[in-house]
Short mmCIF file of C-alpha atoms in Angstrom, two decimals:
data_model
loop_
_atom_site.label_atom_id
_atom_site.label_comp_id
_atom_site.label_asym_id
_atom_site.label_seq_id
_atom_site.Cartn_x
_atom_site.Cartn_y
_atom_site.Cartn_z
CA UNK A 1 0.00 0.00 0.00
CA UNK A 2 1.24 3.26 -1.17
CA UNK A 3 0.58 6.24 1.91
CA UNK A 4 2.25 9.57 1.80
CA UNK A 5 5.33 9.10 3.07
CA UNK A 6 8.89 9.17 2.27
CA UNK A 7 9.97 5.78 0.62
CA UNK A 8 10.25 2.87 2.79
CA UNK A 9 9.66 -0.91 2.20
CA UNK A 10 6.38 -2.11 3.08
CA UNK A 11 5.73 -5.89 4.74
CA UNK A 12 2.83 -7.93 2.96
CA UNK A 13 2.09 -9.78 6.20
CA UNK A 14 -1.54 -10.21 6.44
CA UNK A 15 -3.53 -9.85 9.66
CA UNK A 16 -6.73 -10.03 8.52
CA UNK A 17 -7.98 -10.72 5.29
CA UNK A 18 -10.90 -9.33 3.53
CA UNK A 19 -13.89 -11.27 2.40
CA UNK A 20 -13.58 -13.38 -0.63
CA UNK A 21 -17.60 -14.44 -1.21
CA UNK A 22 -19.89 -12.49 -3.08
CA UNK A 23 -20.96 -9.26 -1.35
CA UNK A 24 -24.04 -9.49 1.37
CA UNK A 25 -25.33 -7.01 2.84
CA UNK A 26 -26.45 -6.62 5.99
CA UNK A 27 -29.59 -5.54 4.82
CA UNK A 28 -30.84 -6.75 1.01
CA UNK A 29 -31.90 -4.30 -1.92
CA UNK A 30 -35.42 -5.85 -1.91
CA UNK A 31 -35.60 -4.66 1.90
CA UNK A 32 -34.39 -1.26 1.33
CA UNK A 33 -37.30 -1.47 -1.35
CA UNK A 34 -39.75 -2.50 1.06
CA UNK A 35 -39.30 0.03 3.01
CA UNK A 36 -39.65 2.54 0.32
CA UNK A 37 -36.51 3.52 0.10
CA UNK A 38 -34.33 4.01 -3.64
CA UNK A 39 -30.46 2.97 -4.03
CA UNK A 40 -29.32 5.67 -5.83
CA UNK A 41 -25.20 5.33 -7.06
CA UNK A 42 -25.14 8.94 -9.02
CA UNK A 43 -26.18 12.21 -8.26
CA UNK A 44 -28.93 12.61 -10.75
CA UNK A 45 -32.07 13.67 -8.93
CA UNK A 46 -30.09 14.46 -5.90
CA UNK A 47 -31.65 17.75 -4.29
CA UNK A 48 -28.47 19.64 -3.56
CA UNK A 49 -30.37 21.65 -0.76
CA UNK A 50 -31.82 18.79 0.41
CA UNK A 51 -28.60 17.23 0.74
CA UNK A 52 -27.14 19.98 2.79
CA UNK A 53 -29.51 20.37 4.88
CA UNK A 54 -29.17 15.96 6.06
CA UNK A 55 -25.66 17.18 6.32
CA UNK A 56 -26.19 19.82 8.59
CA UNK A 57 -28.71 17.80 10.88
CA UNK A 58 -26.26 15.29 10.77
CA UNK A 59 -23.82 17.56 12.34
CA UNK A 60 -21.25 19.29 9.72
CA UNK A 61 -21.45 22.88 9.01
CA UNK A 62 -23.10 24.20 5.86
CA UNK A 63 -21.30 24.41 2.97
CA UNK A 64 -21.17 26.42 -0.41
CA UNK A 65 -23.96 24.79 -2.60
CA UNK A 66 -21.62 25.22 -5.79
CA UNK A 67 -19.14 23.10 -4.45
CA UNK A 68 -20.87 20.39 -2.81
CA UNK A 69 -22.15 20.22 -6.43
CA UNK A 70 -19.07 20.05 -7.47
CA UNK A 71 -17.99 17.64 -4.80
CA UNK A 72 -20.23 15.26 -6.22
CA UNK A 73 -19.46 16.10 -9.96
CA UNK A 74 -15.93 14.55 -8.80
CA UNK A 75 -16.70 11.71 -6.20
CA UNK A 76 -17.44 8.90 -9.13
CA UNK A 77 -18.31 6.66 -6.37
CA UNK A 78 -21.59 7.37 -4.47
CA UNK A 79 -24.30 5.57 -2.75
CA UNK A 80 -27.74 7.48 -0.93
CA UNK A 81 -30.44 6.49 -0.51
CA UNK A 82 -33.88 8.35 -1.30
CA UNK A 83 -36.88 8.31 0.68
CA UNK A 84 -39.35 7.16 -1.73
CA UNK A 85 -42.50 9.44 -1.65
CA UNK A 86 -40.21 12.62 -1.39
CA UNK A 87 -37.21 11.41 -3.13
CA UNK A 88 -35.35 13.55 -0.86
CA UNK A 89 -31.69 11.66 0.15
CA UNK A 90 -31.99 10.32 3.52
CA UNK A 91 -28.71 8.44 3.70
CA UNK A 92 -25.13 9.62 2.06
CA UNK A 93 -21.80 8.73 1.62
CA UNK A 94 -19.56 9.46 -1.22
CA UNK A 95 -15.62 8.67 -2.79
CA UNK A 96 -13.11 10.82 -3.84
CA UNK A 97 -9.88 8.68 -5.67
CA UNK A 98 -7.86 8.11 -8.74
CA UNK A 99 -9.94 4.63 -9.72
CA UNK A 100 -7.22 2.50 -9.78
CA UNK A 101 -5.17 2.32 -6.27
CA UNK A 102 -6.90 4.62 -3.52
CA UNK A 103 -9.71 6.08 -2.35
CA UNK A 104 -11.20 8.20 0.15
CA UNK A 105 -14.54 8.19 1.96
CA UNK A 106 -16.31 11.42 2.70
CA UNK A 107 -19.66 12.67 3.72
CA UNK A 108 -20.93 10.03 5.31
CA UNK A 109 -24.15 11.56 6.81
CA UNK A 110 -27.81 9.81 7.56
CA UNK A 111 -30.85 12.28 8.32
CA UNK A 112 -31.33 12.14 11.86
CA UNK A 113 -35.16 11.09 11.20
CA UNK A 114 -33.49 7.92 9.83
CA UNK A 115 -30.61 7.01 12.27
CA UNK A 116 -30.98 3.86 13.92
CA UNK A 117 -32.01 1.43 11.06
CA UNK A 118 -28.65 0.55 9.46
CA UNK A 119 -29.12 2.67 6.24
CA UNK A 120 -25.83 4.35 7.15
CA UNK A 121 -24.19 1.14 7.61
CA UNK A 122 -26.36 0.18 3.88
CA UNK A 123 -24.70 3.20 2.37
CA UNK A 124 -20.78 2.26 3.57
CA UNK A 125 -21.29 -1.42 2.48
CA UNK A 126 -22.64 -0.49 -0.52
CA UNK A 127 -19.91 1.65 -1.69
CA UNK A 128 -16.98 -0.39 -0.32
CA UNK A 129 -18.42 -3.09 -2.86
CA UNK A 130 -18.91 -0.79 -5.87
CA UNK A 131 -14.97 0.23 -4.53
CA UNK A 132 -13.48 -3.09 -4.67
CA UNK A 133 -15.31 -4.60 -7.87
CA UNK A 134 -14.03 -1.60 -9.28
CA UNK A 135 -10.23 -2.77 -8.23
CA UNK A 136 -9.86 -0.28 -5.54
CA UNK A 137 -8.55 -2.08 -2.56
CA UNK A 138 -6.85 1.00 -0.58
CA UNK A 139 -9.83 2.40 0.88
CA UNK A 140 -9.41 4.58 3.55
CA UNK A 141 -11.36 7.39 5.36
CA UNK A 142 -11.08 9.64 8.87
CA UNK A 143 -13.10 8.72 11.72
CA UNK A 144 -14.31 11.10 14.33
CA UNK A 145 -14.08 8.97 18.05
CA UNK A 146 -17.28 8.47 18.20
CA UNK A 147 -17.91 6.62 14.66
CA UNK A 148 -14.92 4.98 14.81
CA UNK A 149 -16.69 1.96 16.62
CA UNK A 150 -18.88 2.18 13.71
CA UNK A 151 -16.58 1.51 10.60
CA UNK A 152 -14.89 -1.00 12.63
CA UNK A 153 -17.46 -3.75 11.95
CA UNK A 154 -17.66 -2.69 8.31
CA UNK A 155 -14.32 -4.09 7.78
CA UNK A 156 -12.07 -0.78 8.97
CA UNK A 157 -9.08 -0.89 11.19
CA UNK A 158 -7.31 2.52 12.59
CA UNK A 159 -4.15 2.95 12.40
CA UNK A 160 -3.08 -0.06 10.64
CA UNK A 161 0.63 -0.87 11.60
CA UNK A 162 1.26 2.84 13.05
CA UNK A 163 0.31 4.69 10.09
CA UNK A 164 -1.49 8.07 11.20
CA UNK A 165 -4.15 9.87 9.54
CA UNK A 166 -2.93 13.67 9.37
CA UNK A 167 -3.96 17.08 8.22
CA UNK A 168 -2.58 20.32 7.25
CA UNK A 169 -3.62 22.58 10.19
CA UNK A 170 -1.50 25.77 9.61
CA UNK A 171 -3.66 28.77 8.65
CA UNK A 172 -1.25 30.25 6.41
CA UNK A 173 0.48 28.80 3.74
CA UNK A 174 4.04 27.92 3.03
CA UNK A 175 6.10 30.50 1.12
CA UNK A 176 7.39 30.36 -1.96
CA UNK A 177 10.72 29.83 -2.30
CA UNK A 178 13.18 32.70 -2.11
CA UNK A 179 13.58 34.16 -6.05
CA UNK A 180 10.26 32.64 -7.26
CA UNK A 181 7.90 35.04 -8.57
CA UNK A 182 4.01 33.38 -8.73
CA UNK A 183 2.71 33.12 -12.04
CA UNK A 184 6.24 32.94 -14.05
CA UNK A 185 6.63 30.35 -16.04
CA UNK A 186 10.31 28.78 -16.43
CA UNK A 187 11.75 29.43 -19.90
CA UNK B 1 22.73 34.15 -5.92
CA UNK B 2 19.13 34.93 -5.72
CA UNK B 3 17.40 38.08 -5.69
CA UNK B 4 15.06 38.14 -2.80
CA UNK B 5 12.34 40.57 -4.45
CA UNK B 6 9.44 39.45 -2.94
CA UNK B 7 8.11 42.95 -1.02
CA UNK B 8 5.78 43.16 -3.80
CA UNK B 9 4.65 39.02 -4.41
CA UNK B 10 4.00 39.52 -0.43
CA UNK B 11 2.23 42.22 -0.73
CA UNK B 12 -0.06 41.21 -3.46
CA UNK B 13 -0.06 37.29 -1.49
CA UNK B 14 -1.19 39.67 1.77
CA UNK B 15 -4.32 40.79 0.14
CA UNK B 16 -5.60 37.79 -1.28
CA UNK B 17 -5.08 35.35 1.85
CA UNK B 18 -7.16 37.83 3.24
CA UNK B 19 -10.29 37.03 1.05
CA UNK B 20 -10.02 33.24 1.26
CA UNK B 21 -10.26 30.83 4.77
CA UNK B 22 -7.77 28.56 4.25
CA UNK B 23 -8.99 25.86 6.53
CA UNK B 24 -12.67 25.45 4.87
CA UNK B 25 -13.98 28.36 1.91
CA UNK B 26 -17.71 28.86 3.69
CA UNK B 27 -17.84 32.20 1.64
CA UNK B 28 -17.97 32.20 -1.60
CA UNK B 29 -15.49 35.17 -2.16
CA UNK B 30 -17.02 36.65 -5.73
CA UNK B 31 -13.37 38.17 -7.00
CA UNK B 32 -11.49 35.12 -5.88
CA UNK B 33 -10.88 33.42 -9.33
CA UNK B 34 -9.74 37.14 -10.65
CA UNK B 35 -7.50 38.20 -7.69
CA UNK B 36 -5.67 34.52 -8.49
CA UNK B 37 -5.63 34.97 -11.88
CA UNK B 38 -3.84 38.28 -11.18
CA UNK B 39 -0.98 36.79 -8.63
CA UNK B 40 -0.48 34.03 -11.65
CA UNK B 41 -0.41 36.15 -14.42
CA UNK B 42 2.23 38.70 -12.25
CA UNK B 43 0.19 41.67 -12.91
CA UNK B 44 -1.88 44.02 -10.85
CA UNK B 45 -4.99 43.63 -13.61
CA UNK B 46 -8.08 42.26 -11.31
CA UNK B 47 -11.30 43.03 -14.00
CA UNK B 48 -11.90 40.33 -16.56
CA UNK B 49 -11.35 36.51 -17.05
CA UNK B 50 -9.94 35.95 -20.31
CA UNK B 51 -10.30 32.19 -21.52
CA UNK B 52 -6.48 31.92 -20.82
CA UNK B 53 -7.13 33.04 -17.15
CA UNK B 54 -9.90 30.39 -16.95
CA UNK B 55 -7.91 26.77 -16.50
CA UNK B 56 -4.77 27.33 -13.33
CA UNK B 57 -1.90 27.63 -15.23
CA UNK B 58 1.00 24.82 -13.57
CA UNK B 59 3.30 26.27 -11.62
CA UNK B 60 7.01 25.14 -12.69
CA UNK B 61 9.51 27.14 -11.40
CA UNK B 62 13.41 26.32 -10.02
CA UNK B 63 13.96 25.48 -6.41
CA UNK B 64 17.87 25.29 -6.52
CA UNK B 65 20.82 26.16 -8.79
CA UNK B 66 24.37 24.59 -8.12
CA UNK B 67 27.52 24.44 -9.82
CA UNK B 68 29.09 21.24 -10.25
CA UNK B 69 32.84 20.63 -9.57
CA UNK B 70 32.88 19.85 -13.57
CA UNK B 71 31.35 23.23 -14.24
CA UNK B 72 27.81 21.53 -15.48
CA UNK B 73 25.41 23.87 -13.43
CA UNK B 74 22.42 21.24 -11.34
CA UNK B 75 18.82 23.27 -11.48
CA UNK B 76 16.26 21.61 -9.37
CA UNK B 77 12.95 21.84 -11.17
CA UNK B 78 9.71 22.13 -9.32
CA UNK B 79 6.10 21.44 -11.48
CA UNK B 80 2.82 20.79 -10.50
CA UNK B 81 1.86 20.49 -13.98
CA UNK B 82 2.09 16.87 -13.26
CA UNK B 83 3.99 15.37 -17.19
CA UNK B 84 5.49 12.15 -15.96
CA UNK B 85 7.06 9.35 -17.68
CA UNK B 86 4.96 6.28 -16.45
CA UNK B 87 8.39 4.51 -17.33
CA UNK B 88 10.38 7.67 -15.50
CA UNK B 89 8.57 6.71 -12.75
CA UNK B 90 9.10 3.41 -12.72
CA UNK B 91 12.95 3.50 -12.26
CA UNK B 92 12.41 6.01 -9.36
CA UNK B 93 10.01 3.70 -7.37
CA UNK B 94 12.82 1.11 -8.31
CA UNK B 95 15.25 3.21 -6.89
CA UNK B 96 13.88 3.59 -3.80
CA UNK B 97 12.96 0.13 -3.27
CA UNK B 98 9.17 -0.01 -4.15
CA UNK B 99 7.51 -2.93 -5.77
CA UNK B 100 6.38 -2.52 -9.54
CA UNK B 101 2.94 -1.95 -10.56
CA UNK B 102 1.31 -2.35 -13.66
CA UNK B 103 2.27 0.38 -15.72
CA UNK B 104 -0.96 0.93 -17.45
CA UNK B 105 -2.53 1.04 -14.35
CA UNK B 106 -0.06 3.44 -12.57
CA UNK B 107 -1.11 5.55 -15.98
CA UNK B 108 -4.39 5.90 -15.32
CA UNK B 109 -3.59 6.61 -11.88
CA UNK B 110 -2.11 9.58 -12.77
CA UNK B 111 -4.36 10.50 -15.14
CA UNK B 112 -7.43 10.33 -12.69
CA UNK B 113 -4.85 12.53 -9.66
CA UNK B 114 -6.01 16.11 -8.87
CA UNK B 115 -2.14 16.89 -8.96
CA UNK B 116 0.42 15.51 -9.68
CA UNK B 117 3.88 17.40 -8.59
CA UNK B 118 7.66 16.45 -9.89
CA UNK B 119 10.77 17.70 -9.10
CA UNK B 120 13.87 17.04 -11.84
CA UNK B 121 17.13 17.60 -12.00
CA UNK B 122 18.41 19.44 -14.91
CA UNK B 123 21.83 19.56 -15.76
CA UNK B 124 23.04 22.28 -17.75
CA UNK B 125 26.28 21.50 -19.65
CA UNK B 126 28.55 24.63 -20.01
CA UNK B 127 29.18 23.68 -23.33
CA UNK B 128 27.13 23.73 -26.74
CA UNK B 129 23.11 24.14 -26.83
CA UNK B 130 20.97 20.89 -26.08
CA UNK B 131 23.18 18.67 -23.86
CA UNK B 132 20.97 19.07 -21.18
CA UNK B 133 20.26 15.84 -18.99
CA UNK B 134 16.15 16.12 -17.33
CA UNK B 135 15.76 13.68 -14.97
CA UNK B 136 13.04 12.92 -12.89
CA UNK B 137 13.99 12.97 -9.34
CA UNK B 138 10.69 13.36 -6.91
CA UNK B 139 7.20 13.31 -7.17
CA UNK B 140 4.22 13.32 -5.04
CA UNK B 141 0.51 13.38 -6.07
CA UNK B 142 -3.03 14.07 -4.60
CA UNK B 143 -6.59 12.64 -5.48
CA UNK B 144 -9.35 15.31 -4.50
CA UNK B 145 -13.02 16.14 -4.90
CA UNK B 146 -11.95 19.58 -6.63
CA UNK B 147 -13.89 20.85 -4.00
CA UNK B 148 -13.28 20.42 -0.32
CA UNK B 149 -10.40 17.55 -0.13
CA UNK B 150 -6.98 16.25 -1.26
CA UNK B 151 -5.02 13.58 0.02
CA UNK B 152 -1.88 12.85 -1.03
CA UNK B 153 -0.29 9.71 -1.82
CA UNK B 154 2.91 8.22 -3.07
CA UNK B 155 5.60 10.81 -2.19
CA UNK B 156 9.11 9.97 -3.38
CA UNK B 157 12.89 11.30 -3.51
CA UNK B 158 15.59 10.02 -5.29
CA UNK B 159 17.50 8.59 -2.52
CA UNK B 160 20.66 10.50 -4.04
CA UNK B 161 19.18 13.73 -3.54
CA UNK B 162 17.39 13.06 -0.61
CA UNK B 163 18.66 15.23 2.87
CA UNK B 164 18.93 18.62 0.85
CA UNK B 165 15.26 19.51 1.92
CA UNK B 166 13.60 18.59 -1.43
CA UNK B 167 11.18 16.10 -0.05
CA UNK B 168 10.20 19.60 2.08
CA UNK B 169 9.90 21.76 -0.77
CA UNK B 170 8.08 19.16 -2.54
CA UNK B 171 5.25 19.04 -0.04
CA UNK B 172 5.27 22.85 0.42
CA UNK B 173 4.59 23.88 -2.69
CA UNK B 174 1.74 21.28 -3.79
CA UNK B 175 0.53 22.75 -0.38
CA UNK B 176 0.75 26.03 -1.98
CA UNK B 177 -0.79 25.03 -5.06
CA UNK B 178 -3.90 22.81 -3.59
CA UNK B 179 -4.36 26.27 -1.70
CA UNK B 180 -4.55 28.32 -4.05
CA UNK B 181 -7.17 26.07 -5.77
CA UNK B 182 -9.23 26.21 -3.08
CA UNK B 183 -8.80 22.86 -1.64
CA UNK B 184 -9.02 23.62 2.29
CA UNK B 185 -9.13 20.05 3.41
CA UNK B 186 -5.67 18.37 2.96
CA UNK B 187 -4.56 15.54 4.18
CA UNK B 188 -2.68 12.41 3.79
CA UNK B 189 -1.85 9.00 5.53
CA UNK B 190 1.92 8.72 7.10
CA UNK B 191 4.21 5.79 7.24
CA UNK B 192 4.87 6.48 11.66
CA UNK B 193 8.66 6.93 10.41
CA UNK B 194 7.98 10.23 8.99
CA UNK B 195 5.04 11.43 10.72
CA UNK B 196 7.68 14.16 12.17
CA UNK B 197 9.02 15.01 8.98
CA UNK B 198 4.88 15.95 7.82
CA UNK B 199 4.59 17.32 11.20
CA UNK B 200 7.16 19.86 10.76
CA UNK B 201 5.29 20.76 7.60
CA UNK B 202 2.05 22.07 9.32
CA UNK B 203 0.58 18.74 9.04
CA UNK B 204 -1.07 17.18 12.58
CA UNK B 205 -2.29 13.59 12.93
CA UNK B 206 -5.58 12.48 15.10
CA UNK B 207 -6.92 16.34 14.95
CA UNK B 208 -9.51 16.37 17.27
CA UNK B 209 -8.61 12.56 17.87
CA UNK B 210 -10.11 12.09 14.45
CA UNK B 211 -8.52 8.53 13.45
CA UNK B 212 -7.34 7.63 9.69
CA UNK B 213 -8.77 4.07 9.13
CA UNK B 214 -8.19 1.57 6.33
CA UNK B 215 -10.27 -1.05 4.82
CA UNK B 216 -8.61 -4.78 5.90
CA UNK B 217 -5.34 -3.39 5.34
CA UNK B 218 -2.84 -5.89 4.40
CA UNK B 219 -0.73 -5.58 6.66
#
């Protein structure tokens, strides 16, 4: 597995080893169904506004509109779910990657209304499947504390071997380097 | 050796940090795409968008300039214009001991990366026109949502130039450029040998004890 770091050999000792049948899921399509609820994998009749606002309920703060929509323009893997009379998205979660190696899990959000009834935990396996038929077996994501017991059972493991999850916290950025002017191109 | 002129870059930098929140854009700032296209372009001009102004242009600029003992002068080349050599590649993953991967796949890869950011060495013989050697020496690359998040993946020196800071500069200015596109949320997953050396880089693991977790890793 390829991580951001500075080159180093990586061991191919494996502690636990995916599943190998074909994908079940905790709860079936034709239940989802039943319960009037549509597995949706793009964002075509996805109410942008609709999905902010399940985000904000859910806890995140709102964001620009434009580039949610954009978000999801770029995020070729997706799975919600919409509640069938309104069509409005009631469960969410969403990959960002380069198709081949890695990708990352974001927005992972379920309307409050509907926590409780494993459609977040429909969403995840749903899109960790679409993932890894696609070939995509680095598959990672960040965890608040308290979900982290939640991705656990869907196959997830923190800090695998030491690796840490980071993020660039500074609030300005670095400088350019001494000489460069910004915006001239090399001749 | 180098000119440090940058009162005016600063200056022009100092105003238009101040329209953007770095950490997460919850503002739409309306002149934002103009005041960038002005810092690229190195003029003061913030009206229209001309179609050239529309796409970021890639930054490629030299980090350092040595003279050899033979007299060959050494530039080091950054780009986040992101032209690699799947094959290029391929014999610097070699060189720093990483298993081969397909190359088609490593390809597409690329193709399908936000960025992708190189750093070469070119050496400049002191001699006749067009004996210059270009050789790729570092690279680093991020997948993102064009939106909100990056991560980046697969960062690599040359172990011959490695301990001269590159690795550093490397990091800082795809920093720089994910910035300046916007891209508030980035991140990446570190090895626990060199979570210091991304640490010392403004980067922080577990923020707000927020854990980085991995499908069955195989490991």
């Amino acid at each position: 597995m390829n991580t951001g770091r500075m080159a180093t050999a990586f061991p191919a000792v494996h502690r636990r080893r995916p599943p190998v049948v074909a994908a079940i899921f905790s709860t079936p399509d034709e239940e989802l169904e039943r319960r009037g609820l549509s597995l949706r994998r793009t964002a075509a009749g996805l109410d942008i506004e609709a999905l902010n606002s399940v985000f904000f309920r859910a806890g995140f703060p709102r964001r620009d509109p434009v580039k949610i929509r954009r978000a999801l323009e770029n995020s070729p893997s997706m799975v919600w779910l919409a509640d069938g009379s309104s069509g409005r998205p009631v469960a969410f979660a969403r990959a960002a990657g380069d198709g081949v190696f890695n990708a990352v899990v974001w927005d992972v959000a379920v309307d409050p209304d509907f926590q409780g009834l494993g459609l977040g935990k429909a969403v995840m396996e749903r899109l960790v499947e679409d993932l890894r038929s696609g070939g995509v077996c680095n598959i990672a994501l960040y965890a608040e504390p308290k979900v982290v017991g939640f991705y656990r059972p869907l196959g997830f493991a923190a800090d695998p071997d030491g690796i840490k999850g980071m993020v660039y916290a500074r609030k300005q950025p670095p400088p350019l380097p001494p000489g460069v002017m910004e915006g001239r191109k090399r001749k | 050796m180098f000119q440090v002129s940058l009162s005016q870059e600063s200056v022009q930098a100092q105003s238009t940090y101040l329209c953007l929140d770095w950490k997460r854009a919850t503002k739409v700032c309306p002149l934002k795409a103009n005041f960038w296209d002005s810092i690229r372009s190195g003029s003061n001009r913030t009206s229209l968008n001309t179609p050239e102004d529309e796409e970021p242009l890639p930054q490629e600029f030299v980090l350092t300039e040595r003279t050899q003992p033979d007299g060959t002068v050494e530039e080091i080349v950054f780009s986040s214009g992101g032209d690699v050599d799947v094959y290029d590649l391929q014999a610097l993953c070699d060189k720093v001991g990483w298993p081969r991967r397909p190359p088609s796949k490593v390809a597409t890869a690329l193709k399908n990366s936000y960025m992708v950011a190189t750093l070469h060495a070119i050496n400049r013989s002191s001699g006749s026109e067009g004996n210059d050697r270009k050789q790729l020496i570092g690279m680093a690359r991020a997948t993102s949502d064009h939106a909100f998040n990056a991560t980046i993946w697969d960062v690599l020196v040359d172990p011959s130039y490695q301990g001269r800071g590159l690795g550093k500069a490397l990091i800082e200015q795809m920093i720089r450029a994910l910035l300046q596109r916007d891209i508030g949320n980035i991140t990446l997953f570190a090895d626990d040998k060199v979570v210091d050396f991304y640490r010392n880089l403004g980067f922080e693991p577990d923020p707000q004890g927020i854990k980085g977790m991995f499908w069955y890793p195989r490991y």
